PDB file of C-alpha atoms in Angstrom:
ATOM      1  CA  MET J   1    -122.213 -51.389-104.062  1.00 88.00           C
ATOM      2  CA  GLU J   2    -122.489 -54.127-106.863  1.00 91.00           C
ATOM      3  CA  HIS J   3    -120.763 -57.579-106.462  1.00 93.00           C
ATOM      4  CA  PHE J   4    -119.422 -60.009-108.840  1.00 90.00           C
ATOM      5  CA  SER J   5    -117.272 -63.315-108.792  1.00 90.00           C
ATOM      6  CA  ASN J   6    -116.105 -65.674-111.123  1.00 92.00           C
ATOM      7  CA  GLU J   7    -113.622 -68.820-111.458  1.00 91.00           C
ATOM      8  CA  PHE J   8    -110.751 -66.405-111.315  1.00 92.00           C
ATOM      9  CA  CYS J   9    -111.750 -63.182-109.110  1.00 94.00           C
ATOM     10  CA  GLN J  10    -114.043 -61.214-107.034  1.00 95.00           C
ATOM     11  CA  ILE J  11    -114.776 -57.461-107.749  1.00 95.00           C
ATOM     12  CA  ASP J  12    -116.769 -54.994-105.597  1.00 96.00           C
ATOM     13  CA  LEU J  13    -117.844 -52.132-107.715  1.00 96.00           C
ATOM     14  CA  TYR J  14    -118.436 -48.877-105.496  1.00 96.00           C
ATOM     15  CA  ASP J  15    -119.459 -45.447-106.945  1.00 95.00           C
ATOM     16  CA  GLN J  16    -115.864 -44.023-106.920  1.00 96.00           C
ATOM     17  CA  TYR J  17    -113.707 -47.197-106.770  1.00 97.00           C
ATOM     18  CA  ALA J  18    -113.784 -50.991-107.666  1.00 97.00           C
ATOM     19  CA  ILE J  19    -111.751 -53.451-105.105  1.00 97.00           C
ATOM     20  CA  LEU J  20    -110.387 -56.471-107.236  1.00 96.00           C
ATOM     21  CA  THR J  21    -108.969 -59.696-105.769  1.00 96.00           C
ATOM     22  CA  ILE J  22    -107.695 -62.141-108.153  1.00 94.00           C
ATOM     23  CA  ASN J  23    -107.726 -65.766-107.127  1.00 93.00           C
ATOM     24  CA  GLU J  24    -104.544 -67.782-106.403  1.00 92.00           C
ATOM     25  CA  ASN J  25    -102.155 -68.873-109.026  1.00 91.00           C
ATOM     26  CA  VAL J  26    -104.274 -67.642-111.948  1.00 91.00           C
ATOM     27  CA  GLU J  27    -102.603 -65.815-114.717  1.00 89.00           C
ATOM     28  CA  PHE J  28    -104.591 -62.580-115.381  1.00 89.00           C
ATOM     29  CA  SER J  29    -104.649 -62.245-118.984  1.00 89.00           C
ATOM     30  CA  LEU J  30    -106.043 -60.134-121.760  1.00 87.00           C
ATOM     31  CA  GLY J  31    -108.716 -62.259-122.275  1.00 89.00           C
ATOM     32  CA  ARG J  32    -109.673 -62.357-118.469  1.00 90.00           C
ATOM     33  CA  ALA J  33    -109.353 -58.690-118.190  1.00 90.00           C
ATOM     34  CA  SER J  34    -111.838 -58.076-120.992  1.00 89.00           C
ATOM     35  CA  ILE J  35    -114.516 -59.877-119.077  1.00 91.00           C
ATOM     36  CA  LEU J  36    -113.723 -57.329-116.170  1.00 91.00           C
ATOM     37  CA  ARG J  37    -113.717 -54.521-118.669  1.00 91.00           C
ATOM     38  CA  ASP J  38    -117.430 -55.408-119.848  1.00 91.00           C
ATOM     39  CA  LYS J  39    -118.340 -55.504-116.213  1.00 92.00           C
ATOM     40  CA  LEU J  40    -116.924 -52.064-115.570  1.00 94.00           C
ATOM     41  CA  LYS J  41    -118.084 -50.413-118.664  1.00 93.00           C
ATOM     42  CA  LYS J  42    -121.650 -51.339-117.513  1.00 94.00           C
ATOM     43  CA  HIS J  43    -121.384 -50.352-113.982  1.00 95.00           C
ATOM     44  CA  TYR J  44    -119.406 -47.033-114.334  1.00 95.00           C
ATOM     45  CA  GLU J  45    -120.401 -46.151-118.284  1.00 94.00           C
ATOM     46  CA  SER J  46    -118.319 -43.060-118.709  1.00 92.00           C
ATOM     47  CA  LYS J  47    -118.055 -42.080-115.069  1.00 95.00           C
ATOM     48  CA  SER J  48    -114.106 -41.984-113.807  1.00 94.00           C
ATOM     49  CA  PHE J  49    -113.206 -44.294-110.983  1.00 96.00           C
ATOM     50  CA  ILE J  50    -110.264 -45.790-109.297  1.00 96.00           C
ATOM     51  CA  MET J  51    -109.106 -49.549-109.459  1.00 96.00           C
ATOM     52  CA  ILE J  52    -107.705 -51.185-106.329  1.00 97.00           C
ATOM     53  CA  SER J  53    -106.065 -54.131-106.671  1.00 96.00           C
ATOM     54  CA  HIS J  54    -106.042 -56.024-103.487  1.00 96.00           C
ATOM     55  CA  ARG J  55    -103.287 -58.861-103.960  1.00 94.00           C
ATOM     56  CA  LYS J  56    -104.485 -60.895-100.918  1.00 92.00           C
ATOM     57  CA  PHE J  57    -103.246 -63.868-103.411  1.00 91.00           C
ATOM     58  CA  GLU J  58    -100.381 -64.577-105.522  1.00 88.00           C
ATOM     59  CA  HIS J  59    -100.874 -64.447-109.211  1.00 89.00           C
ATOM     60  CA  LYS J  60     -99.346 -63.106-112.332  1.00 88.00           C
ATOM     61  CA  VAL J  61    -100.361 -60.229-114.321  1.00 88.00           C
ATOM     62  CA  SER J  62     -99.840 -60.085-118.326  1.00 87.00           C
ATOM     63  CA  PRO J  63     -98.187 -56.817-119.438  1.00 86.00           C
ATOM     64  CA  GLU J  64    -100.574 -56.879-122.268  1.00 86.00           C
ATOM     65  CA  ILE J  65    -103.412 -55.563-119.805  1.00 85.00           C
ATOM     66  CA  TYR J  66    -101.782 -52.334-119.356  1.00 85.00           C
ATOM     67  CA  LYS J  67    -101.148 -51.783-123.079  1.00 79.00           C
ATOM     68  CA  GLN J  68    -104.629 -52.671-124.526  1.00 78.00           C
ATOM     69  CA  GLY J  69    -106.969 -53.461-121.562  1.00 69.00           C
ATOM     70  CA  VAL J  70    -107.327 -50.301-119.444  1.00 81.00           C
ATOM     71  CA  LEU J  71    -110.410 -48.125-119.632  1.00 89.00           C
ATOM     72  CA  ASP J  72    -109.993 -44.409-120.521  1.00 89.00           C
ATOM     73  CA  ASN J  73    -112.345 -43.496-117.376  1.00 94.00           C
ATOM     74  CA  MET J  74    -109.683 -45.549-114.893  1.00 94.00           C
ATOM     75  CA  LYS J  75    -108.187 -42.482-113.358  1.00 92.00           C
ATOM     76  CA  GLY J  76    -105.464 -44.381-111.362  1.00 93.00           C
ATOM     77  CA  LEU J  77    -104.568 -48.106-110.033  1.00 94.00           C
ATOM     78  CA  ALA J  78    -103.909 -48.910-106.413  1.00 95.00           C
ATOM     79  CA  ILE J  79    -102.043 -51.853-105.237  1.00 95.00           C
ATOM     80  CA  VAL J  80    -102.783 -52.949-102.165  1.00 96.00           C
ATOM     81  CA  SER J  81    -100.156 -55.696-100.406  1.00 94.00           C
ATOM     82  CA  SER J  82     -98.077 -55.898 -97.139  1.00 90.00           C
ATOM     83  CA  SER J  83     -95.799 -58.319 -99.039  1.00 91.00           C
ATOM     84  CA  ASP J  84     -92.367 -56.877-100.225  1.00 88.00           C
ATOM     85  CA  LYS J  85     -92.813 -59.568-102.973  1.00 90.00           C
ATOM     86  CA  GLU J  86     -95.965 -57.905-104.301  1.00 89.00           C
ATOM     87  CA  ARG J  87     -94.519 -54.552-103.888  1.00 88.00           C
ATOM     88  CA  ASP J  88     -91.582 -55.446-105.827  1.00 89.00           C
ATOM     89  CA  LYS J  89     -93.602 -56.756-108.696  1.00 89.00           C
ATOM     90  CA  ALA J  90     -95.870 -53.622-108.505  1.00 89.00           C
ATOM     91  CA  ILE J  91     -92.785 -51.405-108.974  1.00 88.00           C
ATOM     92  CA  LEU J  92     -92.474 -53.286-112.371  1.00 89.00           C
ATOM     93  CA  GLU J  93     -95.844 -52.795-113.531  1.00 89.00           C
ATOM     94  CA  GLN J  94     -95.776 -49.033-112.626  1.00 89.00           C
ATOM     95  CA  PRO J  95     -94.079 -47.857-115.806  1.00 87.00           C
ATOM     96  CA  LEU J  96     -96.533 -50.254-117.995  1.00 89.00           C
ATOM     97  CA  TYR J  97     -99.625 -48.124-116.448  1.00 87.00           C
ATOM     98  CA  GLY J  98     -99.217 -44.472-117.678  1.00 83.00           C
ATOM     99  CA  LYS J  99    -101.904 -43.053-115.094  1.00 89.00           C
ATOM    100  CA  SER J 100    -101.866 -42.292-111.382  1.00 92.00           C
ATOM    101  CA  PHE J 101    -100.590 -45.556-109.927  1.00 93.00           C
ATOM    102  CA  ALA J 102    -100.019 -45.943-105.957  1.00 93.00           C
ATOM    103  CA  PHE J 103     -98.951 -48.847-103.366  1.00 92.00           C
ATOM    104  CA  PHE J 104    -100.395 -49.320-100.079  1.00 93.00           C
ATOM    105  CA  SER J 105    -100.109 -51.780 -97.258  1.00 91.00           C
ATOM    106  CA  THR J 106    -103.985 -51.490 -96.243  1.00 93.00           C
ATOM    107  CA  LEU J 107    -107.303 -51.474 -98.237  1.00 95.00           C
ATOM    108  CA  GLU J 108    -108.338 -48.438 -96.119  1.00 94.00           C
ATOM    109  CA  GLU J 109    -105.466 -46.226 -97.026  1.00 92.00           C
ATOM    110  CA  ALA J 110    -105.940 -47.027-100.852  1.00 95.00           C
ATOM    111  CA  LYS J 111    -109.702 -46.378-100.186  1.00 95.00           C
ATOM    112  CA  ALA J 112    -108.967 -42.863 -98.664  1.00 93.00           C
ATOM    113  CA  TRP J 113    -106.495 -42.417-101.683  1.00 93.00           C
ATOM    114  CA  ALA J 114    -109.423 -43.494-104.199  1.00 94.00           C
ATOM    115  CA  LYS J 115    -111.846 -40.945-102.474  1.00 93.00           C
ATOM    116  CA  SER J 116    -109.313 -38.065-102.645  1.00 90.00           C
ATOM    117  CA  PHE J 117    -109.927 -37.743-106.250  1.00 89.00           C
ATOM    118  CA  PHE J 118    -113.366 -37.001-106.176  1.00 89.00           C
TER     119      PHE J 118
ATOM    120  CA  MET H   1     -71.855 -13.244-111.283  1.00 75.00           C
ATOM    121  CA  LYS H   2     -74.226 -15.868-112.681  1.00 89.00           C
ATOM    122  CA  ILE H   3     -76.991 -17.478-110.244  1.00 91.00           C
ATOM    123  CA  TYR H   4     -78.528 -20.452-111.574  1.00 94.00           C
ATOM    124  CA  THR H   5     -81.978 -22.067-110.787  1.00 94.00           C
ATOM    125  CA  LEU H   6     -83.196 -25.494-110.792  1.00 94.00           C
ATOM    126  CA  LYS H   7     -86.774 -26.466-110.696  1.00 94.00           C
ATOM    127  CA  THR H   8     -88.499 -29.620-110.082  1.00 93.00           C
ATOM    128  CA  LYS H   9     -92.044 -30.846-109.838  1.00 93.00           C
ATOM    129  CA  GLN H  10     -93.246 -34.249-108.694  1.00 93.00           C
ATOM    130  CA  TYR H  11     -96.698 -35.610-107.972  1.00 93.00           C
ATOM    131  CA  LEU H  12     -97.125 -38.096-105.345  1.00 94.00           C
ATOM    132  CA  PRO H  13     -99.908 -40.222-104.228  1.00 94.00           C
ATOM    133  CA  ILE H  14     -99.764 -39.852-100.592  1.00 93.00           C
ATOM    134  CA  SER H  15    -101.328 -37.514 -97.947  1.00 92.00           C
ATOM    135  CA  ILE H  16     -99.598 -34.375 -96.821  1.00 95.00           C
ATOM    136  CA  GLU H  17     -98.992 -35.670 -93.474  1.00 94.00           C
ATOM    137  CA  LYS H  18     -96.994 -38.591 -94.924  1.00 93.00           C
ATOM    138  CA  ALA H  19     -95.213 -36.351 -97.477  1.00 95.00           C
ATOM    139  CA  TRP H  20     -94.134 -33.905 -94.893  1.00 95.00           C
ATOM    140  CA  GLU H  21     -93.018 -36.765 -92.548  1.00 94.00           C
ATOM    141  CA  PHE H  22     -90.962 -38.245 -95.188  1.00 94.00           C
ATOM    142  CA  LEU H  23     -89.212 -35.090 -97.068  1.00 93.00           C
ATOM    143  CA  SER H  24     -88.700 -33.385 -93.857  1.00 91.00           C
ATOM    144  CA  ASP H  25     -86.653 -36.013 -92.266  1.00 91.00           C
ATOM    145  CA  PRO H  26     -82.953 -35.602 -93.099  1.00 86.00           C
ATOM    146  CA  LYS H  27     -82.275 -39.395 -92.672  1.00 86.00           C
ATOM    147  CA  ASN H  28     -84.412 -39.953 -95.860  1.00 90.00           C
ATOM    148  CA  LEU H  29     -82.170 -38.015 -98.106  1.00 88.00           C
ATOM    149  CA  LYS H  30     -79.823 -41.520 -98.314  1.00 87.00           C
ATOM    150  CA  THR H  31     -82.751 -43.454 -99.560  1.00 90.00           C
ATOM    151  CA  ILE H  32     -83.234 -40.911-102.572  1.00 92.00           C
ATOM    152  CA  THR H  33     -79.827 -39.984-103.174  1.00 89.00           C
ATOM    153  CA  PRO H  34     -77.743 -42.236-105.862  1.00 89.00           C
ATOM    154  CA  GLU H  35     -75.649 -44.833-104.400  1.00 87.00           C
ATOM    155  CA  TYR H  36     -72.366 -43.754-105.878  1.00 87.00           C
ATOM    156  CA  MET H  37     -72.590 -40.409-104.045  1.00 86.00           C
ATOM    157  CA  LYS H  38     -72.127 -42.254-100.704  1.00 88.00           C
ATOM    158  CA  PHE H  39     -74.235 -39.715 -98.798  1.00 89.00           C
ATOM    159  CA  GLU H  40     -74.161 -39.921 -95.095  1.00 90.00           C
ATOM    160  CA  VAL H  41     -75.878 -37.567 -92.337  1.00 92.00           C
ATOM    161  CA  VAL H  42     -72.868 -37.076 -89.878  1.00 92.00           C
ATOM    162  CA  SER H  43     -74.993 -34.764 -87.488  1.00 92.00           C
ATOM    163  CA  GLY H  44     -77.549 -32.788 -86.785  1.00 89.00           C
ATOM    164  CA  ALA H  45     -80.569 -35.116 -87.997  1.00 87.00           C
ATOM    165  CA  ASP H  46     -81.573 -36.345 -84.604  1.00 87.00           C
ATOM    166  CA  ARG H  47     -84.469 -34.101 -83.953  1.00 87.00           C
ATOM    167  CA  LYS H  48     -87.493 -33.046 -85.968  1.00 88.00           C
ATOM    168  CA  MET H  49     -86.877 -30.237 -88.456  1.00 92.00           C
ATOM    169  CA  TYR H  50     -86.889 -26.709 -87.023  1.00 94.00           C
ATOM    170  CA  PRO H  51     -85.404 -23.516 -88.275  1.00 96.00           C
ATOM    171  CA  GLY H  52     -81.808 -22.977 -87.185  1.00 96.00           C
ATOM    172  CA  GLN H  53     -81.103 -26.642 -87.372  1.00 96.00           C
ATOM    173  CA  ILE H  54     -77.530 -27.464 -88.748  1.00 96.00           C
ATOM    174  CA  ILE H  55     -77.208 -30.775 -90.601  1.00 95.00           C
ATOM    175  CA  GLN H  56     -73.866 -32.024 -91.645  1.00 95.00           C
ATOM    176  CA  TYR H  57     -73.334 -34.494 -94.476  1.00 93.00           C
ATOM    177  CA  ILE H  58     -70.832 -36.218 -96.405  1.00 93.00           C
ATOM    178  CA  VAL H  59     -71.121 -37.035 -99.985  1.00 88.00           C
ATOM    179  CA  THR H  60     -68.969 -38.118-102.651  1.00 86.00           C
ATOM    180  CA  PRO H  61     -70.475 -36.330-106.041  1.00 75.00           C
ATOM    181  CA  ILE H  62     -67.748 -36.399-108.452  1.00 75.00           C
ATOM    182  CA  ALA H  63     -64.221 -38.725-109.060  1.00 75.00           C
ATOM    183  CA  GLY H  64     -64.496 -40.368-105.518  1.00 78.00           C
ATOM    184  CA  ILE H  65     -63.997 -36.782-103.771  1.00 82.00           C
ATOM    185  CA  LYS H  66     -65.632 -36.587-100.603  1.00 86.00           C
ATOM    186  CA  ASN H  67     -67.030 -33.490 -99.930  1.00 87.00           C
ATOM    187  CA  LYS H  68     -68.432 -32.232 -96.585  1.00 92.00           C
ATOM    188  CA  TRP H  69     -71.494 -29.997 -96.548  1.00 93.00           C
ATOM    189  CA  VAL H  70     -73.404 -28.220 -93.879  1.00 96.00           C
ATOM    190  CA  THR H  71     -76.794 -26.710 -94.228  1.00 95.00           C
ATOM    191  CA  GLU H  72     -79.108 -24.765 -92.170  1.00 96.00           C
ATOM    192  CA  ILE H  73     -82.558 -25.410 -92.337  1.00 96.00           C
ATOM    193  CA  THR H  74     -83.729 -21.597 -92.140  1.00 97.00           C
ATOM    194  CA  HIS H  75     -87.562 -21.661 -92.674  1.00 96.00           C
ATOM    195  CA  VAL H  76     -90.058 -24.300 -91.688  1.00 96.00           C
ATOM    196  CA  LYS H  77     -93.566 -24.000 -92.054  1.00 96.00           C
ATOM    197  CA  ASN H  78     -95.411 -27.433 -91.106  1.00 96.00           C
ATOM    198  CA  LYS H  79     -96.912 -29.023 -94.188  1.00 96.00           C
ATOM    199  CA  GLU H  80     -96.242 -26.676 -96.357  1.00 97.00           C
ATOM    200  CA  TYR H  81     -92.461 -25.531 -97.043  1.00 97.00           C
ATOM    201  CA  PHE H  82     -88.930 -25.664 -95.464  1.00 96.00           C
ATOM    202  CA  VAL H  83     -85.828 -24.295 -96.839  1.00 97.00           C
ATOM    203  CA  ASP H  84     -82.198 -25.202 -96.655  1.00 95.00           C
ATOM    204  CA  GLU H  85     -79.394 -23.225 -97.185  1.00 97.00           C
ATOM    205  CA  GLN H  86     -75.534 -24.183 -97.389  1.00 96.00           C
ATOM    206  CA  ARG H  87     -73.543 -22.878 -94.951  1.00 96.00           C
ATOM    207  CA  PHE H  88     -70.444 -24.910 -96.082  1.00 94.00           C
ATOM    208  CA  GLY H  89     -69.719 -26.762 -99.157  1.00 90.00           C
ATOM    209  CA  PRO H  90     -68.880 -27.001-102.623  1.00 89.00           C
ATOM    210  CA  TYR H  91     -71.449 -24.237-103.928  1.00 92.00           C
ATOM    211  CA  SER H  92     -70.879 -20.439-103.471  1.00 93.00           C
ATOM    212  CA  LEU H  93     -74.458 -20.260-102.755  1.00 95.00           C
ATOM    213  CA  TRP H  94     -77.126 -23.331-102.272  1.00 95.00           C
ATOM    214  CA  HIS H  95     -80.806 -22.140-101.529  1.00 97.00           C
ATOM    215  CA  HIS H  96     -83.205 -24.947-101.481  1.00 96.00           C
ATOM    216  CA  LYS H  97     -87.006 -24.411-100.956  1.00 97.00           C
ATOM    217  CA  HIS H  98     -89.099 -27.531-101.052  1.00 96.00           C
ATOM    218  CA  PHE H  99     -92.931 -26.672-101.118  1.00 97.00           C
ATOM    219  CA  ILE H 100     -95.743 -29.217-100.587  1.00 96.00           C
ATOM    220  CA  LYS H 101     -99.273 -28.860-101.221  1.00 96.00           C
ATOM    221  CA  GLU H 102    -102.445 -31.114-101.520  1.00 94.00           C
ATOM    222  CA  ILE H 103    -103.910 -31.867-104.928  1.00 92.00           C
ATOM    223  CA  PRO H 104    -106.788 -34.178-105.672  1.00 89.00           C
ATOM    224  CA  GLY H 105    -105.082 -37.884-105.103  1.00 90.00           C
ATOM    225  CA  GLY H 106    -102.097 -36.762-103.182  1.00 92.00           C
ATOM    226  CA  VAL H 107     -99.657 -33.694-103.147  1.00 95.00           C
ATOM    227  CA  GLU H 108     -97.488 -31.487-105.298  1.00 94.00           C
ATOM    228  CA  MET H 109     -93.825 -31.659-104.199  1.00 95.00           C
ATOM    229  CA  GLU H 110     -92.183 -28.555-105.892  1.00 95.00           C
ATOM    230  CA  ASP H 111     -88.392 -27.615-105.582  1.00 95.00           C
ATOM    231  CA  ILE H 112     -86.740 -24.529-106.478  1.00 96.00           C
ATOM    232  CA  ILE H 113     -82.791 -24.244-106.192  1.00 95.00           C
ATOM    233  CA  ASP H 114     -80.997 -21.338-106.734  1.00 96.00           C
ATOM    234  CA  TYR H 115     -77.173 -21.960-106.607  1.00 95.00           C
ATOM    235  CA  LYS H 116     -73.942 -20.594-107.519  1.00 94.00           C
ATOM    236  CA  ILE H 117     -70.900 -22.312-108.491  1.00 93.00           C
ATOM    237  CA  PRO H 118     -67.144 -21.154-107.438  1.00 92.00           C
ATOM    238  CA  LEU H 119     -64.383 -20.445-109.628  1.00 88.00           C
ATOM    239  CA  GLY H 120     -65.810 -17.349-111.522  1.00 85.00           C
ATOM    240  CA  ILE H 121     -65.513 -17.843-115.135  1.00 86.00           C
ATOM    241  CA  LEU H 122     -64.028 -21.259-114.960  1.00 87.00           C
ATOM    242  CA  GLY H 123     -66.977 -22.403-112.751  1.00 84.00           C
ATOM    243  CA  GLN H 124     -69.472 -21.023-115.608  1.00 85.00           C
ATOM    244  CA  LEU H 125     -67.517 -22.934-118.065  1.00 87.00           C
ATOM    245  CA  ILE H 126     -67.953 -26.446-116.115  1.00 88.00           C
ATOM    246  CA  HIS H 127     -71.386 -25.849-115.271  1.00 88.00           C
ATOM    247  CA  PRO H 128     -72.784 -27.341-118.238  1.00 87.00           C
ATOM    248  CA  MET H 129     -70.409 -30.018-118.563  1.00 88.00           C
ATOM    249  CA  ILE H 130     -70.331 -31.369-115.008  1.00 87.00           C
ATOM    250  CA  VAL H 131     -72.494 -29.734-112.380  1.00 88.00           C
ATOM    251  CA  LYS H 132     -75.691 -29.419-114.533  1.00 90.00           C
ATOM    252  CA  PRO H 133     -75.659 -32.842-115.700  1.00 91.00           C
ATOM    253  CA  ARG H 134     -74.903 -34.270-112.205  1.00 89.00           C
ATOM    254  CA  LEU H 135     -77.524 -32.182-110.713  1.00 91.00           C
ATOM    255  CA  LYS H 136     -80.273 -33.561-113.337  1.00 91.00           C
ATOM    256  CA  GLU H 137     -78.986 -37.229-112.822  1.00 91.00           C
ATOM    257  CA  VAL H 138     -79.671 -36.541-108.857  1.00 90.00           C
ATOM    258  CA  PHE H 139     -82.834 -35.458-109.449  1.00 93.00           C
ATOM    259  CA  GLU H 140     -84.157 -37.882-111.987  1.00 93.00           C
ATOM    260  CA  TYR H 141     -82.878 -40.664-109.440  1.00 93.00           C
ATOM    261  CA  ARG H 142     -84.734 -38.952-106.647  1.00 94.00           C
ATOM    262  CA  LYS H 143     -87.932 -38.730-109.032  1.00 92.00           C
ATOM    263  CA  LYS H 144     -87.355 -42.614-109.801  1.00 90.00           C
ATOM    264  CA  LYS H 145     -86.874 -43.575-106.138  1.00 92.00           C
ATOM    265  CA  LEU H 146     -90.016 -41.600-105.025  1.00 93.00           C
ATOM    266  CA  ILE H 147     -92.146 -43.271-107.548  1.00 92.00           C
ATOM    267  CA  GLU H 148     -91.011 -46.732-106.390  1.00 89.00           C
ATOM    268  CA  LEU H 149     -91.678 -46.009-102.814  1.00 91.00           C
ATOM    269  CA  PHE H 150     -94.884 -44.108-103.116  1.00 91.00           C
ATOM    270  CA  GLY H 151     -96.296 -44.456-106.803  1.00 91.00           C
ATOM    271  CA  THR H 152     -97.149 -41.276-108.959  1.00 90.00           C
ATOM    272  CA  ILE H 153    -100.236 -39.247-109.962  1.00 90.00           C
ATOM    273  CA  GLU H 154    -101.002 -38.287-113.553  1.00 82.00           C
ATOM    274  CA  THR H 155    -101.198 -34.869-114.321  1.00 76.00           C
ATOM    275  CA  LYS H 156    -101.079 -32.173-117.120  1.00 69.00           C
ATOM    276  CA  ALA H 157     -98.634 -30.318-115.369  1.00 68.00           C
ATOM    277  CA  SER H 158     -94.944 -31.005-116.576  1.00 61.00           C
ATOM    278  CA  ASN H 159     -93.023 -33.190-114.608  1.00 64.00           C
ATOM    279  CA  GLU H 160     -89.633 -32.145-115.896  1.00 72.00           C
ATOM    280  CA  ILE H 161     -86.581 -30.730-114.258  1.00 77.00           C
ATOM    281  CA  ILE H 162     -85.786 -27.302-115.361  1.00 84.00           C
ATOM    282  CA  PHE H 163     -82.765 -25.140-115.285  1.00 81.00           C
ATOM    283  CA  VAL H 164     -83.041 -21.368-115.697  1.00 76.00           C
TER     284      VAL H 164
END
């Protein structure tokens, strides 16, 4: 597992999935997403993986990320939160992301889902 | 005598256990049915699904007219399929097969409904104008609600609602 953190996020890169936690009150913009994209490209190269977005903290996600910032080998996105508010936000994000998309209340469920693709 | 068939497939990012638990519980039908239909389970949904189970509903599908539906669960195979058949209601025939199977990332949910509408030739005339669009709307709504509840899986297979 490879761990990376900077001023706006923390990410753990496993073989089949990455767990991303964005810090509180961050606006997750296209520019910030491209920093992560480089990390993901370097780690996974052309290998498929699932992104798990662990929404521990409230933050904004720019819709532009879904239009321009998603890697082809990112096969699915899991949103993890036990908050109804985060879930409502995720419902709005789902149509923007054209691939597999799931909601979970625990990280363990999301990890099991990610593993089921491989 | 015209028998119509409706086929749908949807892919859900949940375990087969979770899919079965949700889909085989008649109480969840209200959640995935359009609100304007005022769907209500009147009786029969107080136990886990079993063959021979009679479930009574009230639905208001068209023009505010309340309809009583009685269906029987005729076949159940745990985590694989179940079949409901209308015993009393607006259709001359309603035979609904619900299949689920595991796929990478979740489950494939397949529905096959064979149905017939009453009133002979008149029924066949109103089918494309009223019945077919309404059924399409109901299944589109269900698809949207299930995505909201569980998410979705990208597949190469068709997600369309097909009438044969």
